[in-house]
């Protein structure tokens, strides 16, 4: 039975995803650039209570570019996540070496987008909801390699343009600037381990 202190590192690809709030787009528009994928990162630590539950804290980043006039885009977040784990059965009945996890992360995120023309920087901050599907294969008793599929949903209420901020989007959200209303989808390779595991 696996339980104890856990460490997680993930690196992969962040892709554009239309936001639930407002009207972001993830396609090329006339006279503009299309969205571009970027790096997705995760660094976390937590406690595995038993074979079926894991609680962790993590820092996550998505660095995809929304397209249009935006030159760069990054989203950083801190979250607390709970994961329900289903150890997949083996034909022989031996302890499973493959875990299927369903995770829900809640936290705080900040998104920063830069442009080559004014306004030069648009940013927002607020709540984060991050559901994920995680598949881990234990190649050693205390070390696994796996895949993570996660959507990062930003529910922001503080919006800034250059040095000015306000609690709701203003008249400056128009035309090509609607590209800012996108979230991200992550596909990542995971490395996980248990420190001082109790098996």
Coordinates of C-alpha atoms in Angstrom, one line a residue:
X1 CA 0.0 0.0 0.0
X2 CA 1.5 3.3 -1.1
X3 CA 1.3 6.3 1.2
X4 CA 3.6 9.0 2.5
X5 CA 5.1 12.3 1.3
X6 CA 4.9 12.7 -2.5
X7 CA 6.7 15.0 -5.0
X8 CA 5.5 15.8 -8.5
X9 CA 7.2 17.4 -11.5
X10 CA 5.5 17.8 -14.9
X11 CA 6.6 19.4 -18.2
X12 CA 4.7 19.5 -21.4
X13 CA 2.7 21.5 -23.9
X14 CA 0.2 24.3 -23.1
X15 CA -2.5 24.9 -25.8
X16 CA -5.0 27.7 -26.3
X17 CA -8.5 27.0 -25.0
X18 CA -11.5 29.4 -25.2
X19 CA -12.4 30.8 -21.8
X20 CA -15.8 30.2 -20.1
X21 CA -16.1 33.9 -19.4
X22 CA -16.3 36.5 -22.2
X23 CA -15.6 35.6 -25.8
X24 CA -12.0 34.5 -26.4
X25 CA -11.0 32.8 -29.7
X26 CA -8.4 30.2 -30.5
X27 CA -8.2 30.6 -34.3
X28 CA -6.5 32.8 -36.8
X29 CA -8.3 36.0 -37.6
X30 CA -7.9 38.2 -40.7
X31 CA -4.7 40.2 -40.5
X32 CA -3.4 38.5 -37.3
X33 CA -1.4 35.6 -36.1
X34 CA -2.8 32.4 -34.9
X35 CA -2.4 31.0 -31.4
X36 CA 0.9 29.2 -30.6
X37 CA 1.5 26.4 -28.1
X38 CA 4.0 27.0 -25.2
X39 CA 5.6 25.3 -22.3
X40 CA 3.5 23.9 -19.4
X41 CA 5.1 23.3 -16.0
X42 CA 4.1 21.9 -12.6
X43 CA 6.0 21.5 -9.4
X44 CA 4.2 20.1 -6.3
X45 CA 4.4 18.2 -3.1
X46 CA 1.8 16.5 -1.0
X47 CA 0.7 13.5 1.1
X48 CA -0.7 10.2 -0.1
X49 CA -3.1 9.1 2.6
X50 CA -3.7 5.6 1.1
X51 CA -3.9 4.0 -2.3
X52 CA -7.0 6.1 -3.2
X53 CA -6.4 9.7 -2.0
X54 CA -3.7 12.3 -2.5
X55 CA -3.7 15.9 -1.3
X56 CA -1.1 18.3 -2.7
X57 CA 0.0 21.9 -3.2
X58 CA 1.5 22.9 -6.5
X59 CA 2.7 25.8 -8.6
X60 CA 1.7 25.6 -12.3
X61 CA 2.6 27.6 -15.3
X62 CA 1.2 27.8 -18.9
X63 CA 3.0 29.9 -21.5
X64 CA 1.1 29.6 -24.7
X65 CA 0.5 32.7 -26.9
X66 CA -3.1 33.6 -27.7
X67 CA -2.4 34.9 -31.1
X68 CA -3.5 38.1 -32.8
X69 CA -1.3 41.1 -31.7
X70 CA 0.0 39.3 -28.6
X71 CA 3.7 38.5 -28.5
X72 CA 3.8 36.5 -25.3
X73 CA 1.5 35.0 -22.7
X74 CA 2.1 33.4 -19.3
X75 CA -0.2 32.2 -16.6
X76 CA 1.1 31.4 -13.1
X77 CA -0.9 29.8 -10.4
X78 CA -0.7 28.3 -6.9
X79 CA -3.3 25.7 -6.0
X80 CA -4.4 23.1 -3.5
X81 CA -5.5 19.9 -5.2
X82 CA -7.2 16.7 -4.1
X83 CA -6.9 13.6 -6.2
X84 CA -9.0 10.4 -6.2
X85 CA -6.9 7.5 -7.4
X86 CA -8.1 4.2 -8.9
X87 CA -5.4 1.6 -9.0
X88 CA -6.0 -0.4 -12.2
X89 CA -6.5 -4.1 -11.6
X90 CA -4.0 -6.7 -12.9
X91 CA -4.9 -10.1 -14.4
X92 CA -2.9 -11.9 -11.7
X93 CA -4.4 -10.0 -8.8
X94 CA -1.0 -8.5 -7.8
X95 CA -0.7 -4.9 -6.6
X96 CA -1.4 -2.5 -9.4
X97 CA 1.5 -0.6 -11.0
X98 CA -0.8 1.8 -12.8
X99 CA -2.9 4.5 -11.1
X100 CA -5.7 6.4 -12.8
X101 CA -6.2 9.7 -11.0
X102 CA -9.0 12.3 -11.1
X103 CA -7.9 15.6 -9.6
X104 CA -9.5 18.9 -8.8
X105 CA -7.3 21.9 -8.0
X106 CA -8.5 25.3 -6.6
X107 CA -6.3 28.3 -6.2
X108 CA -5.2 31.7 -7.4
X109 CA -3.8 32.6 -10.8
X110 CA -2.4 35.6 -12.6
X111 CA -2.3 36.0 -16.4
X112 CA 0.1 38.4 -18.2
X113 CA 0.0 39.1 -21.9
X114 CA 2.3 41.4 -23.8
X115 CA 1.9 43.2 -27.1
X116 CA 4.1 45.1 -29.6
X117 CA 1.6 48.0 -29.7
X118 CA -0.3 49.9 -27.1
X119 CA -1.6 48.8 -24.7
X120 CA 1.7 46.9 -24.2
X121 CA 0.6 44.7 -21.3
X122 CA -2.7 43.2 -20.3
X123 CA -3.0 41.2 -17.1
X124 CA -5.7 39.8 -14.8
X125 CA -5.9 37.8 -11.6
X126 CA -8.4 35.8 -9.6
X127 CA -9.6 32.3 -8.9
X128 CA -8.4 29.2 -10.6
X129 CA -10.2 25.9 -11.2
X130 CA -8.0 23.1 -12.6
X131 CA -9.5 19.7 -13.2
X132 CA -7.1 17.0 -14.4
X133 CA -6.9 13.4 -15.5
X134 CA -3.6 11.7 -14.4
X135 CA -2.2 8.4 -15.4
X136 CA 0.9 7.1 -13.4
X137 CA 2.9 4.0 -14.1
X138 CA 5.1 2.8 -11.1
X139 CA 8.3 1.6 -12.6
X140 CA 9.8 1.3 -9.1
X141 CA 8.1 0.9 -5.7
X142 CA 8.5 4.7 -5.0
X143 CA 8.9 6.2 -8.5
X144 CA 6.5 6.6 -11.4
X145 CA 6.3 8.1 -14.9
X146 CA 3.0 9.2 -16.3
X147 CA 0.8 11.6 -18.3
X148 CA -1.3 14.6 -17.2
X149 CA -4.2 16.1 -19.1
X150 CA -5.5 19.3 -17.4
X151 CA -7.6 22.3 -18.3
X152 CA -6.8 25.6 -16.4
X153 CA -9.9 27.7 -16.0
X154 CA -9.3 31.3 -14.9
X155 CA -12.2 33.2 -13.2
X156 CA -10.6 36.6 -12.8
X157 CA -12.1 39.8 -11.3
X158 CA -9.1 42.1 -11.4
X159 CA -8.1 43.4 -14.9
X160 CA -5.2 45.6 -15.7
X161 CA -4.0 47.5 -18.8
X162 CA -0.4 48.7 -18.5
X163 CA -0.5 50.5 -15.1
X164 CA -4.3 50.9 -14.7
X165 CA -6.5 48.3 -13.0
X166 CA -10.2 47.9 -12.4
X167 CA -12.5 45.2 -11.1
X168 CA -14.3 44.5 -14.4
X169 CA -13.3 44.6 -18.1
X170 CA -13.6 48.1 -19.6
X171 CA -14.1 49.6 -23.0
X172 CA -10.6 48.6 -24.0
X173 CA -11.8 45.0 -24.4
X174 CA -12.6 45.2 -28.1
X175 CA -11.4 44.0 -31.5
X176 CA -8.2 42.0 -31.4
X177 CA -7.9 42.4 -27.6
X178 CA -10.6 39.7 -27.2
X179 CA -7.7 37.3 -27.7
X180 CA -6.9 37.7 -24.1
X181 CA -10.0 35.8 -23.1
X182 CA -8.5 32.3 -23.4
X183 CA -7.5 29.7 -21.0
X184 CA -5.1 26.8 -21.5
X185 CA -5.1 23.1 -21.8
X186 CA -2.0 21.1 -20.7
X187 CA -0.6 17.8 -21.9
X188 CA 2.4 16.9 -19.8
X189 CA 4.9 14.2 -19.0
X190 CA 5.0 13.5 -15.2
X191 CA 7.6 12.3 -12.8
X192 CA 6.4 11.4 -9.3
X193 CA 8.0 9.9 -6.3
X194 CA 7.4 9.0 -2.7
X195 CA 9.8 10.2 0.0
X196 CA 10.3 7.6 2.7
X197 CA 7.4 5.5 1.2
X198 CA 5.5 3.1 3.3
X199 CA 4.5 0.1 1.1

